[in-house]
Coordinates of C-alpha atoms in Angstrom, one line a residue:
A1 CA -0.4 -18.8 4.5
S2 CA 1.9 -18.8 1.5
I3 CA 5.1 -18.3 3.6
W4 CA 4.2 -20.7 6.5
H5 CA 2.5 -23.3 4.4
R6 CA 3.3 -26.9 5.2
P7 CA 5.7 -28.4 2.6
V8 CA 4.0 -30.1 -0.3
L9 CA 6.3 -32.1 -2.7
V10 CA 5.6 -31.8 -6.5
N11 CA 8.1 -33.6 -8.8
G12 CA 10.4 -34.2 -5.9
R13 CA 10.6 -30.5 -4.6
P14 CA 8.4 -28.5 -2.3
I15 CA 6.2 -25.7 -3.6
T16 CA 7.7 -22.3 -2.9
A17 CA 6.0 -19.4 -1.3
T18 CA 5.8 -17.5 -4.6
E19 CA 4.0 -20.5 -6.2
W20 CA 1.6 -20.7 -3.3
M21 CA 0.8 -17.0 -3.7
A22 CA 0.2 -17.6 -7.4
I23 CA -2.1 -20.5 -6.6
T24 CA -4.1 -18.2 -4.2
L25 CA -4.4 -15.5 -6.8
G26 CA -5.3 -18.1 -9.5
I27 CA -8.2 -19.4 -7.3
G28 CA -9.7 -16.0 -7.0
V29 CA -9.3 -15.2 -10.7
A30 CA -10.7 -18.5 -11.8
C31 CA -13.8 -18.2 -9.6
G32 CA -14.3 -14.6 -10.6
V33 CA -14.2 -15.5 -14.3
L34 CA -16.6 -18.4 -13.8
F35 CA -19.0 -16.1 -11.9
H36 CA -18.8 -13.5 -14.7
L37 CA -19.4 -16.1 -17.4
F38 CA -22.3 -17.9 -15.8
V39 CA -24.2 -14.9 -14.2
G40 CA -23.4 -12.4 -16.9
D41 CA -25.7 -9.4 -16.9
E42 CA -28.2 -10.9 -14.5
H43 CA -30.2 -8.1 -12.7
D44 CA -32.5 -10.1 -10.4
S45 CA -31.3 -9.4 -6.8
D46 CA -32.2 -12.8 -5.4
R47 CA -30.4 -14.7 -8.2
I48 CA -27.4 -12.4 -7.8
F49 CA -27.2 -13.0 -4.1
V50 CA -27.4 -16.8 -4.5
S51 CA -24.8 -16.8 -7.2
L52 CA -22.6 -14.4 -5.1
A53 CA -22.9 -16.6 -2.0
G54 CA -22.0 -19.7 -4.1
G55 CA -19.0 -18.0 -5.5
V56 CA -17.7 -16.9 -2.1
I57 CA -18.2 -20.4 -0.7
L58 CA -16.4 -21.9 -3.7
V59 CA -13.4 -19.6 -3.6
S60 CA -13.0 -19.7 0.2
G61 CA -13.5 -23.4 0.3
A62 CA -11.0 -24.1 -2.4
A63 CA -8.4 -21.9 -0.7
S64 CA -9.0 -23.4 2.7
Y65 CA -8.8 -26.9 1.2
V66 CA -5.2 -26.4 0.1
G67 CA -4.3 -24.5 3.2
L68 CA -4.2 -21.0 1.8
S69 CA -5.9 -17.7 2.8
P70 CA -9.6 -17.6 1.9
L71 CA -9.7 -13.9 2.5
L72 CA -7.0 -13.1 -0.1
A73 CA -8.6 -15.4 -2.7
A74 CA -12.0 -13.8 -2.0
L75 CA -10.5 -10.4 -2.3
V76 CA -9.2 -11.2 -5.8
F77 CA -12.6 -12.7 -6.6
G78 CA -14.3 -9.5 -5.6
A79 CA -11.8 -7.4 -7.6
I80 CA -12.7 -9.5 -10.7
L81 CA -16.4 -8.8 -10.2
V82 CA -15.9 -5.1 -9.7
N83 CA -13.9 -4.7 -12.9
T84 CA -15.8 -7.0 -15.2
S85 CA -19.4 -7.2 -14.1
G86 CA -22.0 -4.9 -15.6
N87 CA -24.4 -5.2 -12.7
R88 CA -22.2 -3.6 -10.0
D89 CA -25.1 -1.8 -8.4
E90 CA -27.2 -5.0 -8.0
I91 CA -24.2 -6.8 -6.4
A92 CA -23.6 -3.9 -4.0
A93 CA -27.2 -3.9 -3.0
A94 CA -27.2 -7.7 -2.4
I95 CA -24.1 -7.3 -0.2
A96 CA -25.5 -4.4 1.7
R97 CA -28.7 -6.3 2.4
V98 CA -27.0 -9.1 4.2
E99 CA -24.0 -7.2 5.7
R100 CA -25.3 -7.1 9.3
P101 CA -26.5 -10.8 9.4
L102 CA -23.2 -11.9 8.0
Y103 CA -21.3 -9.8 10.6
F104 CA -23.4 -11.6 13.3
V105 CA -22.4 -15.0 11.8
L106 CA -18.7 -13.9 11.8
L107 CA -19.0 -13.1 15.6
V108 CA -20.5 -16.5 16.2
F109 CA -17.7 -18.3 14.4
A110 CA -15.1 -16.2 16.1
G111 CA -16.6 -17.0 19.5
A112 CA -16.7 -20.7 18.7
A113 CA -13.1 -20.7 17.6
W114 CA -11.8 -18.8 20.7
Q115 CA -10.3 -20.9 23.5
P116 CA -9.7 -18.7 26.5
S117 CA -8.1 -21.2 28.7
Q118 CA -5.6 -22.5 26.2
R119 CA -2.7 -20.0 27.0
D120 CA -1.9 -17.0 29.2
W121 CA -3.4 -14.2 27.1
V122 CA -4.7 -11.5 29.4
I123 CA -1.5 -9.4 29.8
P124 CA -0.5 -9.5 26.0
V125 CA -4.1 -8.5 25.0
L126 CA -4.3 -5.7 27.6
L127 CA -0.9 -4.4 26.4
F128 CA -2.1 -4.5 22.8
L129 CA -5.3 -2.6 23.6
A130 CA -3.5 0.1 25.5
A131 CA -0.7 0.5 22.9
R132 CA -3.3 0.7 20.1
A133 CA -5.3 3.4 21.9
V134 CA -2.2 5.4 22.8
A135 CA -1.0 5.2 19.2
K136 CA -4.3 6.3 17.8
L137 CA -4.7 9.3 20.1
G138 CA -1.0 10.3 20.2
G139 CA -0.4 9.8 16.5
T140 CA -3.4 11.8 15.3
R141 CA -2.5 14.6 17.8
L142 CA 1.0 14.8 16.4
V143 CA -0.2 14.8 12.8
T144 CA -2.8 17.5 13.5
R145 CA -0.3 19.7 15.3
A146 CA 2.3 19.2 12.5
N147 CA -0.3 20.2 9.9
G148 CA -1.5 23.2 11.9
M149 CA -5.1 21.8 12.0
L150 CA -5.5 21.9 15.8
P151 CA -7.9 24.9 15.7
V152 CA -10.1 23.1 13.2
L153 CA -10.1 19.5 14.3
G154 CA -9.0 19.8 17.9
A155 CA -6.5 17.6 19.7
D156 CA -8.7 14.6 20.5
W157 CA -10.3 13.7 17.1
G158 CA -8.3 10.5 17.1
R159 CA -10.9 9.1 19.5
G160 CA -13.1 8.6 16.4
L161 CA -10.5 6.2 15.0
V162 CA -10.3 3.9 18.0
G163 CA -13.2 1.7 16.7
Q164 CA -12.2 -1.5 14.9
G165 CA -14.6 -3.1 12.6
G166 CA -15.4 -6.7 11.5
L167 CA -12.6 -6.8 8.9
A168 CA -10.0 -7.0 11.6
L169 CA -11.9 -9.9 13.2
A170 CA -12.1 -11.7 9.8
I171 CA -8.4 -11.3 9.2
A172 CA -7.6 -12.6 12.7
L173 CA -10.0 -15.6 12.3
N174 CA -8.3 -16.4 9.0
Y175 CA -4.9 -16.0 10.7
V176 CA -5.6 -18.3 13.6
Y177 CA -6.1 -21.3 11.3
Q178 CA -2.7 -20.9 9.8
D179 CA 0.5 -22.6 11.1
G180 CA 2.9 -20.5 13.2
G181 CA 2.8 -21.5 16.8
T182 CA 1.3 -19.4 19.5
L183 CA 1.4 -16.0 17.8
P184 CA -1.8 -16.5 15.8
Y185 CA -3.7 -17.3 19.0
F186 CA -2.6 -14.0 20.6
V187 CA -3.4 -12.0 17.5
F188 CA -6.9 -13.6 17.3
T189 CA -7.6 -13.0 21.0
A190 CA -6.5 -9.4 20.8
A191 CA -8.7 -8.8 17.7
V192 CA -11.8 -10.4 19.4
A193 CA -11.3 -8.2 22.6
S194 CA -10.6 -5.1 20.5
V195 CA -13.6 -5.5 18.3
L196 CA -16.0 -6.2 21.1
L197 CA -14.8 -3.4 23.3
T198 CA -14.7 -0.8 20.5
D199 CA -18.1 -1.8 19.2
L200 CA -19.5 -0.9 22.6
L201 CA -17.6 2.4 22.8
S202 CA -17.1 3.6 19.3
A203 CA -20.5 5.3 18.8
R204 CA -19.9 7.5 22.0
L205 CA -16.3 8.2 21.0
V206 CA -17.3 9.3 17.5
Q207 CA -20.1 11.5 18.9
S208 CA -17.6 13.1 21.3
V209 CA -15.5 14.1 18.3
I210 CA -18.2 15.2 16.0
A211 CA -20.3 17.3 18.4
P212 CA -17.5 19.9 19.1
L213 CA -16.8 20.1 15.4
V214 CA -20.4 20.8 14.6
A215 CA -20.7 23.4 17.4
R216 CA -17.6 25.2 16.1
R217 CA -18.9 25.1 12.5
R218 CA -22.2 26.6 13.6
A219 CA -20.5 29.3 15.7
A220 CA -18.2 30.2 12.8
A221 CA -21.1 30.4 10.2
P222 CA -22.3 33.9 9.4
P223 CA -25.8 34.7 10.7
I224 CA -28.6 34.5 8.2
V225 CA -30.4 37.8 7.8
A226 CA -33.9 37.7 6.5
A227 CA -34.5 40.0 3.6
A228 CA -36.7 43.0 4.3
P229 CA -40.1 42.9 2.5
T230 CA -40.5 45.3 -0.4
D231 CA -43.5 47.4 -1.1
S232 CA -45.4 46.4 -4.2

């Protein structure tokens, strides 16, 4: 967003990419400081959640208003909270309580923003999915062989890394709203397809990796011998 930002003239010259980046970081820092000052050492989970939601809305809305990345600004906002707040456990509990509903909302927004008939996307997306799967499986196999860990991990443990979570979808949704021609659309479509497919298959893939490891671990464990009873 900082590099591809539309030119904005200030004092007769456009704002540079470095200055846009500084503005993005400044938005996150300012909102994090305000949250820390106003919420302080609050420990009520409901008030923390309302304040946290308001802070995220403020920082992402401010970044989006000036055409910058709301994810980067929100990341800085979260870093400020983690390093300055005294109620980290309450904040983590508030986030964990609404993680799944917010992920569902993210999927709804991603589906609403997707336009399948806008451009030819099938072949690029299929190529991306195939290349990503091959890279995950082949790369992990090469690394495992190079480190001599094939007898321990096996050759196919990379299947457990094929799954792609909601963060990739959030990044792609943020990317699709930036300027840059047709590339953001292909990135967003590939992320949507990858997340949906891997969500359906990732549990089985992880299970197929973990089950042989557990079986080998149990087979290698020494047998438990019960102690003989002693005469009193």
